[in-house]
mmCIF file of C-alpha atoms in Angstrom:
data_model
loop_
_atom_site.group_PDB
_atom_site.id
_atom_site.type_symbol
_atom_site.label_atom_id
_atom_site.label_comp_id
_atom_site.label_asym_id
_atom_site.label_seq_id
_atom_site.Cartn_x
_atom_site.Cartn_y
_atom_site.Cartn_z
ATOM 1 C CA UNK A 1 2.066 -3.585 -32.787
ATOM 2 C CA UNK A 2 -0.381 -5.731 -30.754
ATOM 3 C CA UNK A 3 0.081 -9.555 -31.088
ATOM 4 C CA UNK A 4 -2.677 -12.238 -31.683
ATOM 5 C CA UNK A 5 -1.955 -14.087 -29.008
ATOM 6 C CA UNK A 6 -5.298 -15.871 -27.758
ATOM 7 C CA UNK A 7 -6.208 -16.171 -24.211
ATOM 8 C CA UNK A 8 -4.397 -19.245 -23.240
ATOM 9 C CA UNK A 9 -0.893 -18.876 -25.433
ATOM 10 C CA UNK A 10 -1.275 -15.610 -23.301
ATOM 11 C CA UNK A 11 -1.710 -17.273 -19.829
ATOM 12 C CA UNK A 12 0.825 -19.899 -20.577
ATOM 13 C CA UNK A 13 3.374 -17.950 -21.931
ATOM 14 C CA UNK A 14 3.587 -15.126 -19.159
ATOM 15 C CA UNK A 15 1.909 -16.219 -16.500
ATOM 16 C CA UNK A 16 2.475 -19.995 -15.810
ATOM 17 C CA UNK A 17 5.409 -20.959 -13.602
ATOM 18 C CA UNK A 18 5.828 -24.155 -11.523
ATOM 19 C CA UNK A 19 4.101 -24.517 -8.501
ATOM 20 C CA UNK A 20 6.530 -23.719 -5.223
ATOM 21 C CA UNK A 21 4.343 -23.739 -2.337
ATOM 22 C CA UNK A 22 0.828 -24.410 -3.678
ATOM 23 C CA UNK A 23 -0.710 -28.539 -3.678
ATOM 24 C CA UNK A 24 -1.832 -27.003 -7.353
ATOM 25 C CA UNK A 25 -1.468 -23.917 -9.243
ATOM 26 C CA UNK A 26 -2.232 -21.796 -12.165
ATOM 27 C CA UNK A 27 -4.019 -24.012 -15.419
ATOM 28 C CA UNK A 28 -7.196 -25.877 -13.560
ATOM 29 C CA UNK A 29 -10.612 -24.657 -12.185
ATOM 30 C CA UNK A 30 -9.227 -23.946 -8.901
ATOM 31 C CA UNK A 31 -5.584 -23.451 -6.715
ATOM 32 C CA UNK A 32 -5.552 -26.215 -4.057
ATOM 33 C CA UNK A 33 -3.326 -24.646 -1.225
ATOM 34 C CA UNK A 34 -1.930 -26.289 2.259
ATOM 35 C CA UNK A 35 -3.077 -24.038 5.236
ATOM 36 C CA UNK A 36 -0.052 -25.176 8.006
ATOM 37 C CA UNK A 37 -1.231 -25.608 11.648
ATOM 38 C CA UNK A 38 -1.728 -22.742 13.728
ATOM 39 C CA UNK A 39 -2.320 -20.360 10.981
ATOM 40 C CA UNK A 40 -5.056 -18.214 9.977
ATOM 41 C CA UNK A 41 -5.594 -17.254 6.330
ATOM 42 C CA UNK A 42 -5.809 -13.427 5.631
ATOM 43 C CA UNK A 43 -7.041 -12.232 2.317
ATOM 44 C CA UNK A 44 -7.228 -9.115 0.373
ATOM 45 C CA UNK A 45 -8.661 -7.591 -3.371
ATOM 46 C CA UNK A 46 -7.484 -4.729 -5.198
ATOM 47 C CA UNK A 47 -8.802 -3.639 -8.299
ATOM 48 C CA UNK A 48 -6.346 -0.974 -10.259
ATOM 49 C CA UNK A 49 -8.170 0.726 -12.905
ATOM 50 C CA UNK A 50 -6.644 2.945 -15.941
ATOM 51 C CA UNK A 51 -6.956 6.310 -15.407
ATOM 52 C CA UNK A 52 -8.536 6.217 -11.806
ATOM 53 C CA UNK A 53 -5.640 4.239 -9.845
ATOM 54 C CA UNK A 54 -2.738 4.555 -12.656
ATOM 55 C CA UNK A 55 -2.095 7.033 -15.657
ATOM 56 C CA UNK A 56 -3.079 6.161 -18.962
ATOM 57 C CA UNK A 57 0.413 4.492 -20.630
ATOM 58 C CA UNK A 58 2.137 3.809 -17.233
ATOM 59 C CA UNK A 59 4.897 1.957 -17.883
ATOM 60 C CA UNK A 60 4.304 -1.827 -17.781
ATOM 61 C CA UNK A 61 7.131 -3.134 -15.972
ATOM 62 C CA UNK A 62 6.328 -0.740 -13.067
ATOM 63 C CA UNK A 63 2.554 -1.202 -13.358
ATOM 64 C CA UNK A 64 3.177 -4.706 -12.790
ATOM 65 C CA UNK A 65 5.182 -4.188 -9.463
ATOM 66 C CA UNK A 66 2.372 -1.233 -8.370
ATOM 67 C CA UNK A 67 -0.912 -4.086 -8.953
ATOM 68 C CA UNK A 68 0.907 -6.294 -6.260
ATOM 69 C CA UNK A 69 2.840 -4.333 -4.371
ATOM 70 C CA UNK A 70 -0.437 -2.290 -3.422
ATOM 71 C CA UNK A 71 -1.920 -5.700 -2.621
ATOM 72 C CA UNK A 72 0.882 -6.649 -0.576
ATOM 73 C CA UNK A 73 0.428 -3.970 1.400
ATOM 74 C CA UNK A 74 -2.885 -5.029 2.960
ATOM 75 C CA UNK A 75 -1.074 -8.251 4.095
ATOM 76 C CA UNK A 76 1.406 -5.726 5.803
ATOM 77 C CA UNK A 77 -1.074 -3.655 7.771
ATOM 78 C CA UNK A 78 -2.675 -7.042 9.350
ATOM 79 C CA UNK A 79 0.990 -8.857 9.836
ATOM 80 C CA UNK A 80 0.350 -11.710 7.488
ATOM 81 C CA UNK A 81 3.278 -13.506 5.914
ATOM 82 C CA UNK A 82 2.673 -13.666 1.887
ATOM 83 C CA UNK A 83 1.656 -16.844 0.622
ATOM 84 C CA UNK A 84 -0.571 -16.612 -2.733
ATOM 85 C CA UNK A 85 -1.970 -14.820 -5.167
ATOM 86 C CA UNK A 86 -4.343 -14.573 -8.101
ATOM 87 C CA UNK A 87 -4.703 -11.706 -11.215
ATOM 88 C CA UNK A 88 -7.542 -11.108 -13.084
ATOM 89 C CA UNK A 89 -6.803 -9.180 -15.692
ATOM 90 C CA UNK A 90 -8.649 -7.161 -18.369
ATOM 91 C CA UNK A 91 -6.866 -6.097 -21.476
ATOM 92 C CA UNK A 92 -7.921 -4.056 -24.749
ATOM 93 C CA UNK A 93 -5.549 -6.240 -26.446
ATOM 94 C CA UNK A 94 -3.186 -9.035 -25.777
ATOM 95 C CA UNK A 95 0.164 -6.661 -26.414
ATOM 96 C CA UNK A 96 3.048 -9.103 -26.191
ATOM 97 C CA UNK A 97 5.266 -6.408 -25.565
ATOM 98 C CA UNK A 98 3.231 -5.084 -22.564
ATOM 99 C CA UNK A 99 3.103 -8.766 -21.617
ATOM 100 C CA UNK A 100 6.460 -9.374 -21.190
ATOM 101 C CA UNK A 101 6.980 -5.891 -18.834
ATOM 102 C CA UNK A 102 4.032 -6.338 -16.774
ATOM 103 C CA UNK A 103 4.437 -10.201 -15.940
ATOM 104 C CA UNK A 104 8.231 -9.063 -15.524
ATOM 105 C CA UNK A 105 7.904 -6.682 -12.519
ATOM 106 C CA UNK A 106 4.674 -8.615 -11.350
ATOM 107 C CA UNK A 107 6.968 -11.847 -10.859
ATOM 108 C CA UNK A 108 10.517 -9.603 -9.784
ATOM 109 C CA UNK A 109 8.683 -8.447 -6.753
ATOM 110 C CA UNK A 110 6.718 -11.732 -6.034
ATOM 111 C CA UNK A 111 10.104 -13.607 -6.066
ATOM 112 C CA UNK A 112 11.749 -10.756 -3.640
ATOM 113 C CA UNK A 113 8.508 -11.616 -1.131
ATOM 114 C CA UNK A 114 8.336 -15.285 -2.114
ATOM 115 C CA UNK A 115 4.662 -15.466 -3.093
ATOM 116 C CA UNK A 116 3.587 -17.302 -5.800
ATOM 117 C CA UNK A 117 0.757 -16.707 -8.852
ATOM 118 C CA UNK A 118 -1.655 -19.858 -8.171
ATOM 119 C CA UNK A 119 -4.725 -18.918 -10.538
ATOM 120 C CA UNK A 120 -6.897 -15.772 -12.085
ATOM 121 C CA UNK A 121 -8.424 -14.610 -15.499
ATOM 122 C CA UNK A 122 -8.180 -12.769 -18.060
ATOM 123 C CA UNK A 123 -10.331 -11.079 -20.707
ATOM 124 C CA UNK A 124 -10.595 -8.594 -23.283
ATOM 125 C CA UNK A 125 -11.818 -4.713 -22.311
ATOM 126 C CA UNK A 126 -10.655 -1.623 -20.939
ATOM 127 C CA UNK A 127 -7.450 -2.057 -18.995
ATOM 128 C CA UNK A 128 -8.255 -3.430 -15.670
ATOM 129 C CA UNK A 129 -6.271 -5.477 -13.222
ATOM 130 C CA UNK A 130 -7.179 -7.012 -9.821
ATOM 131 C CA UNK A 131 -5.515 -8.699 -7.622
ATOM 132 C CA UNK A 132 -6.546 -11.589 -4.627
ATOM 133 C CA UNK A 133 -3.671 -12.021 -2.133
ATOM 134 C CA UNK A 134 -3.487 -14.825 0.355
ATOM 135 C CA UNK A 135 -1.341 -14.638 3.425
ATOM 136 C CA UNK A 136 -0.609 -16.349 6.997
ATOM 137 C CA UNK A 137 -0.767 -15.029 10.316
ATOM 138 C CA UNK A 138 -0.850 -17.115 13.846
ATOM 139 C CA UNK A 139 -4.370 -16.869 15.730
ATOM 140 C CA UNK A 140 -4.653 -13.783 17.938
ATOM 141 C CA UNK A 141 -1.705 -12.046 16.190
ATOM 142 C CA UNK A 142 -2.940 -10.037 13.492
ATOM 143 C CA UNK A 143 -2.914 -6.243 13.483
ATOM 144 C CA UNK A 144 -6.810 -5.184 13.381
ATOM 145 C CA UNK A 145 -8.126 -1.637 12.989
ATOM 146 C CA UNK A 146 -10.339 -2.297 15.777
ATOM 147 C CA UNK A 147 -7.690 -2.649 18.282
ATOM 148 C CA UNK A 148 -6.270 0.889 18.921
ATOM 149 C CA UNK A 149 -6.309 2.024 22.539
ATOM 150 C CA UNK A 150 -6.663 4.931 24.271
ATOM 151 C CA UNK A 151 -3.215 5.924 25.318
ATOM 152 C CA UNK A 152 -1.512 3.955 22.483
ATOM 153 C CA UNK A 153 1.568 6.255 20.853
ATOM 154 C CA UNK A 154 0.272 6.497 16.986
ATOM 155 C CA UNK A 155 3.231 5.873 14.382
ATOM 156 C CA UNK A 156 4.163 6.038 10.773
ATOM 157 C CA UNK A 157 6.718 4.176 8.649
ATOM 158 C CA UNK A 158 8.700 6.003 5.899
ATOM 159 C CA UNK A 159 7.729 9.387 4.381
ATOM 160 C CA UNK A 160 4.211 9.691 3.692
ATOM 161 C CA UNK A 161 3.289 12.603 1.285
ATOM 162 C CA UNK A 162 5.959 11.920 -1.670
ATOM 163 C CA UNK A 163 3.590 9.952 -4.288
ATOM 164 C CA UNK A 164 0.778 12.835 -3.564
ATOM 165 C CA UNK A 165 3.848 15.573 -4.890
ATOM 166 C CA UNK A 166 4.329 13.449 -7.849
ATOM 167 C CA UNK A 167 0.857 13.612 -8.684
ATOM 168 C CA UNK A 168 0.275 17.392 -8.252
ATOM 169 C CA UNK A 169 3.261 17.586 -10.899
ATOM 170 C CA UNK A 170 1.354 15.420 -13.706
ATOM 171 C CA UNK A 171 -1.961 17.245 -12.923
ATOM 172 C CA UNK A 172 -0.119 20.470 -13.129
ATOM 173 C CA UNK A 173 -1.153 21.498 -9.857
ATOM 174 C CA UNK A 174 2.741 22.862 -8.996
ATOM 175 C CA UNK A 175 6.384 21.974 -10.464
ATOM 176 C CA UNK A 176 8.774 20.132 -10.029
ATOM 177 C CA UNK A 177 12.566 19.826 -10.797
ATOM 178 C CA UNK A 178 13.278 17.092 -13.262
ATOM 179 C CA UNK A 179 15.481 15.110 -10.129
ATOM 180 C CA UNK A 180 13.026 15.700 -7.145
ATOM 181 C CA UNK A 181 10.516 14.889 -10.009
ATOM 182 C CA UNK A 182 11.661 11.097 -10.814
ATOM 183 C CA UNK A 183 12.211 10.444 -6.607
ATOM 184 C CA UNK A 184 8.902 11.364 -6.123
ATOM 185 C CA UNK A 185 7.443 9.445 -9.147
ATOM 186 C CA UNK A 186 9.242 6.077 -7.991
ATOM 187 C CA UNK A 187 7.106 6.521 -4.715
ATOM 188 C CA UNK A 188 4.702 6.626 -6.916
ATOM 189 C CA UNK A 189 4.913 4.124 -9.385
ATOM 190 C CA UNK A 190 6.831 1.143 -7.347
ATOM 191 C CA UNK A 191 5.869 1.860 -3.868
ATOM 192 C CA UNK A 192 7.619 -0.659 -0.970
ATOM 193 C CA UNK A 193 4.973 -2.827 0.688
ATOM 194 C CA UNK A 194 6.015 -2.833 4.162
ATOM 195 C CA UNK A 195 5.716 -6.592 4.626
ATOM 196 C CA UNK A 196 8.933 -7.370 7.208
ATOM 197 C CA UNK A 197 7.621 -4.260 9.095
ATOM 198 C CA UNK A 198 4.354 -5.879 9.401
ATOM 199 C CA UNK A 199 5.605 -9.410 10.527
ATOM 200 C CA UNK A 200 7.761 -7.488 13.213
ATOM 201 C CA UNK A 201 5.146 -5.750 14.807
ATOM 202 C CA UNK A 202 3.407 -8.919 15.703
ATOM 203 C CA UNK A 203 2.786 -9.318 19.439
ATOM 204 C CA UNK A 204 3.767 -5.297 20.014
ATOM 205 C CA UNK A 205 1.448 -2.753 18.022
ATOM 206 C CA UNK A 206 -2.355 -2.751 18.398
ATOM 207 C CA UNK A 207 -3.696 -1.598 15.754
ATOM 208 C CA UNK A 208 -2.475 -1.070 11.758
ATOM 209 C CA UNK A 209 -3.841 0.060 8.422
ATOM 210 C CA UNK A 210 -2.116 1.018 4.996
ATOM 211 C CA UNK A 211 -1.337 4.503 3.629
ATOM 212 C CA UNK A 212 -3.417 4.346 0.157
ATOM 213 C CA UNK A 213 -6.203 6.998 0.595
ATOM 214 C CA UNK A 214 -4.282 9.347 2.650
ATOM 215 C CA UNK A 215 -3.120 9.699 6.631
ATOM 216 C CA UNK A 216 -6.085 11.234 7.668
ATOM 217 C CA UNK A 217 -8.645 9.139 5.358
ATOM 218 C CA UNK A 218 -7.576 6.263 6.421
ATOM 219 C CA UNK A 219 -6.696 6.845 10.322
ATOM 220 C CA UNK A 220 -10.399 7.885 10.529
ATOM 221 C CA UNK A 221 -11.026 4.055 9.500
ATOM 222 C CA UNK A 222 -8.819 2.946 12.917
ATOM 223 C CA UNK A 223 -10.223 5.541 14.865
ATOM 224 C CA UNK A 224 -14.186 4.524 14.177
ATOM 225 C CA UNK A 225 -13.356 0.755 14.317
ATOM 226 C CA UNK A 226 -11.784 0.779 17.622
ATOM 227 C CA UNK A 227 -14.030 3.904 19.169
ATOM 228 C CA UNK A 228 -11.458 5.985 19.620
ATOM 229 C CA UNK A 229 -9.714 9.646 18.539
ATOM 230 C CA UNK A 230 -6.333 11.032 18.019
ATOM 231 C CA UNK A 231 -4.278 14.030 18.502
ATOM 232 C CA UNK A 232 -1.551 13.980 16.097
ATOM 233 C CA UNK A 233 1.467 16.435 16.048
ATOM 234 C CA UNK A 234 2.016 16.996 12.209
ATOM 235 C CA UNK A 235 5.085 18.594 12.075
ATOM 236 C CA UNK A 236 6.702 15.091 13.160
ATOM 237 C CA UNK A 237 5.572 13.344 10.329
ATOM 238 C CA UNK A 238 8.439 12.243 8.362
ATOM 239 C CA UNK A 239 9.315 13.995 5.270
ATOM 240 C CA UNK A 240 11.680 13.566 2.067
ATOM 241 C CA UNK A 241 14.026 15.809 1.562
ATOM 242 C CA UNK A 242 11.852 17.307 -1.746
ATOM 243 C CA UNK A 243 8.421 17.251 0.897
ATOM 244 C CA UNK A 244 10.295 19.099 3.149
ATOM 245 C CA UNK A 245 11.336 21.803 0.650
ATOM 246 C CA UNK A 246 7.384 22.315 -0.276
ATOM 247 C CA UNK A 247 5.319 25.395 1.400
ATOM 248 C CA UNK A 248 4.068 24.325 4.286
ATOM 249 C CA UNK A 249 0.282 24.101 3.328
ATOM 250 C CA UNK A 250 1.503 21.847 0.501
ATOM 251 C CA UNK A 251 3.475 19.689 2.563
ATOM 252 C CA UNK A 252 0.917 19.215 5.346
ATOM 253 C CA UNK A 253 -1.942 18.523 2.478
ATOM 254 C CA UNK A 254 0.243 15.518 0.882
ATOM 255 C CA UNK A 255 1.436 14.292 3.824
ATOM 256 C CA UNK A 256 -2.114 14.428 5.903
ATOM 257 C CA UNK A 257 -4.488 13.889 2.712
ATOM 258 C CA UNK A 258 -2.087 12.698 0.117
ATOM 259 C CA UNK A 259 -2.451 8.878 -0.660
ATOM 260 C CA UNK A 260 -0.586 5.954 -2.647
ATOM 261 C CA UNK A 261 2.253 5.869 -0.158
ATOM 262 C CA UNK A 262 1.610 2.342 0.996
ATOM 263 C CA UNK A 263 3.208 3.285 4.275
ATOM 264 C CA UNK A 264 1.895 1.520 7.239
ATOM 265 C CA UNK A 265 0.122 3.708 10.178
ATOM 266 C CA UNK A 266 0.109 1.902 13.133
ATOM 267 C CA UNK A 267 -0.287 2.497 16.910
ATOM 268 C CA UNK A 268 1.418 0.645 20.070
ATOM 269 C CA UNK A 269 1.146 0.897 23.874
ATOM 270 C CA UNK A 270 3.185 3.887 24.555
ATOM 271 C CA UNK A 271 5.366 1.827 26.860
ATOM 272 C CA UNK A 272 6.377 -0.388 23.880
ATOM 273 C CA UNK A 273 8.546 2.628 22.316
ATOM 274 C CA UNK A 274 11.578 0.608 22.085
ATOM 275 C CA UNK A 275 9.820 -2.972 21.129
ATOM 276 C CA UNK A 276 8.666 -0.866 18.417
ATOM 277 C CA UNK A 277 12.478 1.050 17.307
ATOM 278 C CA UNK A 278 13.819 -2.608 17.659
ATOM 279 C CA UNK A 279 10.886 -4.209 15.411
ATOM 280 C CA UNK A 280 11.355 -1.257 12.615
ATOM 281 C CA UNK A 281 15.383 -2.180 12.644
ATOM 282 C CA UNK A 282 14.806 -5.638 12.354
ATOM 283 C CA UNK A 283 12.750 -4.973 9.041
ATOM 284 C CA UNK A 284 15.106 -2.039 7.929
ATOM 285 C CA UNK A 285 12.201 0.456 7.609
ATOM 286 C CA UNK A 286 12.095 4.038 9.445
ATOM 287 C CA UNK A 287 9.447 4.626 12.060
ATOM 288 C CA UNK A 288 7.866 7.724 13.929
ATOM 289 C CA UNK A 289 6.163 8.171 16.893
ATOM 290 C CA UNK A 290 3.507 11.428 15.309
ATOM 291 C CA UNK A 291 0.687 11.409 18.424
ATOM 292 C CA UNK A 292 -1.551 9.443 20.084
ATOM 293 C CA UNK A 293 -4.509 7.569 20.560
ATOM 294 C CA UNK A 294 -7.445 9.341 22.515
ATOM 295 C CA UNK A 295 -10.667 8.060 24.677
ATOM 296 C CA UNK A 296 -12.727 11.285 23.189
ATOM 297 C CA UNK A 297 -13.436 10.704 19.310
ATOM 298 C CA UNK A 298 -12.059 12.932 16.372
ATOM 299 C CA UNK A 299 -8.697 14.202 15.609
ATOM 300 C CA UNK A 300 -6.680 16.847 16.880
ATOM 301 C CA UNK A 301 -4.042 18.552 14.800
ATOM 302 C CA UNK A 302 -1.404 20.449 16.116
ATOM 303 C CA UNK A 303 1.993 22.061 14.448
ATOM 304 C CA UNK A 304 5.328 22.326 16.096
ATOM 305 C CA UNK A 305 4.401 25.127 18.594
ATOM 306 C CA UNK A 306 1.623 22.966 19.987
ATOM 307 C CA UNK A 307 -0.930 25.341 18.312
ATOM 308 C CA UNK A 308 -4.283 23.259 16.600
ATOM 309 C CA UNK A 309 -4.845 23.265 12.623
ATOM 310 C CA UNK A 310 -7.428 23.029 11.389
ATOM 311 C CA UNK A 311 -8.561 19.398 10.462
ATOM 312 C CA UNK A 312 -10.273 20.210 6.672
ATOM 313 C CA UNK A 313 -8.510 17.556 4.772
ATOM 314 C CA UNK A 314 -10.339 15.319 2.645
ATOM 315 C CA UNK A 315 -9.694 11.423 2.367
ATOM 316 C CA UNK A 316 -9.623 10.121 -1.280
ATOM 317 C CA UNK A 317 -12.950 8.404 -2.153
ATOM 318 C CA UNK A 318 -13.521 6.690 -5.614
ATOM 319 C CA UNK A 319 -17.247 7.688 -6.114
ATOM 320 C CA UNK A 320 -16.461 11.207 -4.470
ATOM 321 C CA UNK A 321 -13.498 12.134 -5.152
ATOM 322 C CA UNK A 322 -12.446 13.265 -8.893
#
């Protein structure tokens, strides 16, 4: 049963906490936040809507860890450190219950990256949530999409493809076994922003950009920013253990056009290969070298024989897309 909590018992109650880092946080007009010396602030939106970004009834708890982990993400692809954020929130009613489980796993993984909630709204309508994130990153150091090179060895971090399989499953699209089922729906649900990846890459990759619309989607955002192409061997691209098992058409369309990973897709000078191996251990995330950055435009697919696929995969697109 839905509470009648008003706006502000709401605000207070689950989403006030002291202020850590910020001059002033959540409960006036503004934040007031410290920029230190040297730094350069990076910031980001998301907007999560029900039933476009996240199924109708998702669990709260996990919502909650999705709206800022995807957020968290962006900081990751331009090697910010997390420092803020803000939520805006839009709710057909103020559920305590769904309260308490979304503020829980919103705040769980703020604590684990140490960034705090400094301000935001809330309203009543259809469920809505966006998210402003705030991060840090020393001048000249941040990881732009218009700094790939030609030459540059292109790489991926974790498996990209596994919260694409989960969604084929709910849609119905193919089945899964109850087991490979729930692996593939916690990439889904709570992905891992790859902040200490990010922050390690500083000073050695080029170029970086987030998983969330699918390899191909959003390498093609890289690739026109910095003028470049690619030629990408897709058979190296990691897989889980229940991508693997998939036909190979299947695997190669969620792990090429298959978004909501959150993985980061970076590229590097190709003599950097070990800077890079060193960087990934240092943040205890798995790296892999899939191509390379070309001097003619487009992208080149080829399998494990060297032979070229065919490049027909579409990028997820929110007025396009269904």
């Amino acid at each position: 049963m839905a509470s009648t909590l008003g706006e502000f018992d709401l605000i207070a109650r689950y989403f006030t906490r002291p202020a850590r880092n910020a001059t002033l946080g959540v409960g006036d007009d503004c934040a007031l936040l410290a920029i230190p010396s040297g730094q350069q602030l990076a910031v980001s939106s998301d907007m999560l809507v029900e039933g476009r970004h996240f199924l109708p009834g998702a669990d709260a708890r996990k919502l909650g860890h999705k709206a800022l982990a995807v957020n968290l993400s962006d900081l990751a692809a331009m090697g910010a450190q997390p420092l803020a954020f803000t939520l805006a929130l839009a709710l057909p009613t103020a559920d305590a219950a769904w309260l308490e489980g979304f503020s829980a796993g919103l705040f769980a993984l703020a604590d684990e990256q140490a960034i705090e909630l400094v301000g935001g709204d809330t309203t009543k309508g259809p469920l809505n949530i966006c998210i402003t994130v705030l991060g840090l990153v020393p001048p000249g150091l941040a990881l732009r999409r218009d700094a790939a090179r030609a030459g540059d060895a292109l790489w991926v971090s974790g498996t990209p493809g596994d919260a694409r399989l989960a969604l084929g499953h709910v849609r119905g699209e193919w089945s899964l076994a109850a087991d490979d089922l729930a692996a593939m729906r916690a990439r889904m649900d709570q992905p891992t922003p790859r902040v200490a990846l990010g922050q390690a890459l500083r000073g050695i990759a080029h170029a970086a950009i987030d998983i969330s619309d699918g390899l191909l989607g959003d390498l093609g955002h890289v690739l026109r920013a910095s003028h470049a192409g690619a030629c990408i061997e897709a058979d190296r691209i990691p897989a889980s253990r229940v991508v693997q098992a998939q036909p190979a058409a299947r695997r190669r369309a969620c792990q090429l056009a298959g978004g909501d990973d959150y993985e980061l897709l970076f590229t590097a000078p190709a003599h950097r290969h070990e800077a890079v191996l060193d960087a990934a251990s240092k943040a205890q995330t798995p790296v892999a070298c899939i191509g390379r950055i070309t001097a003619a435009p487009g992208v080149i697919l080829l399998d494990a024989q060297g032979h070229e696929i065919p490049a027909h995969y579409a990028a997820f697109d929110h007025f396009r897309t269904p």
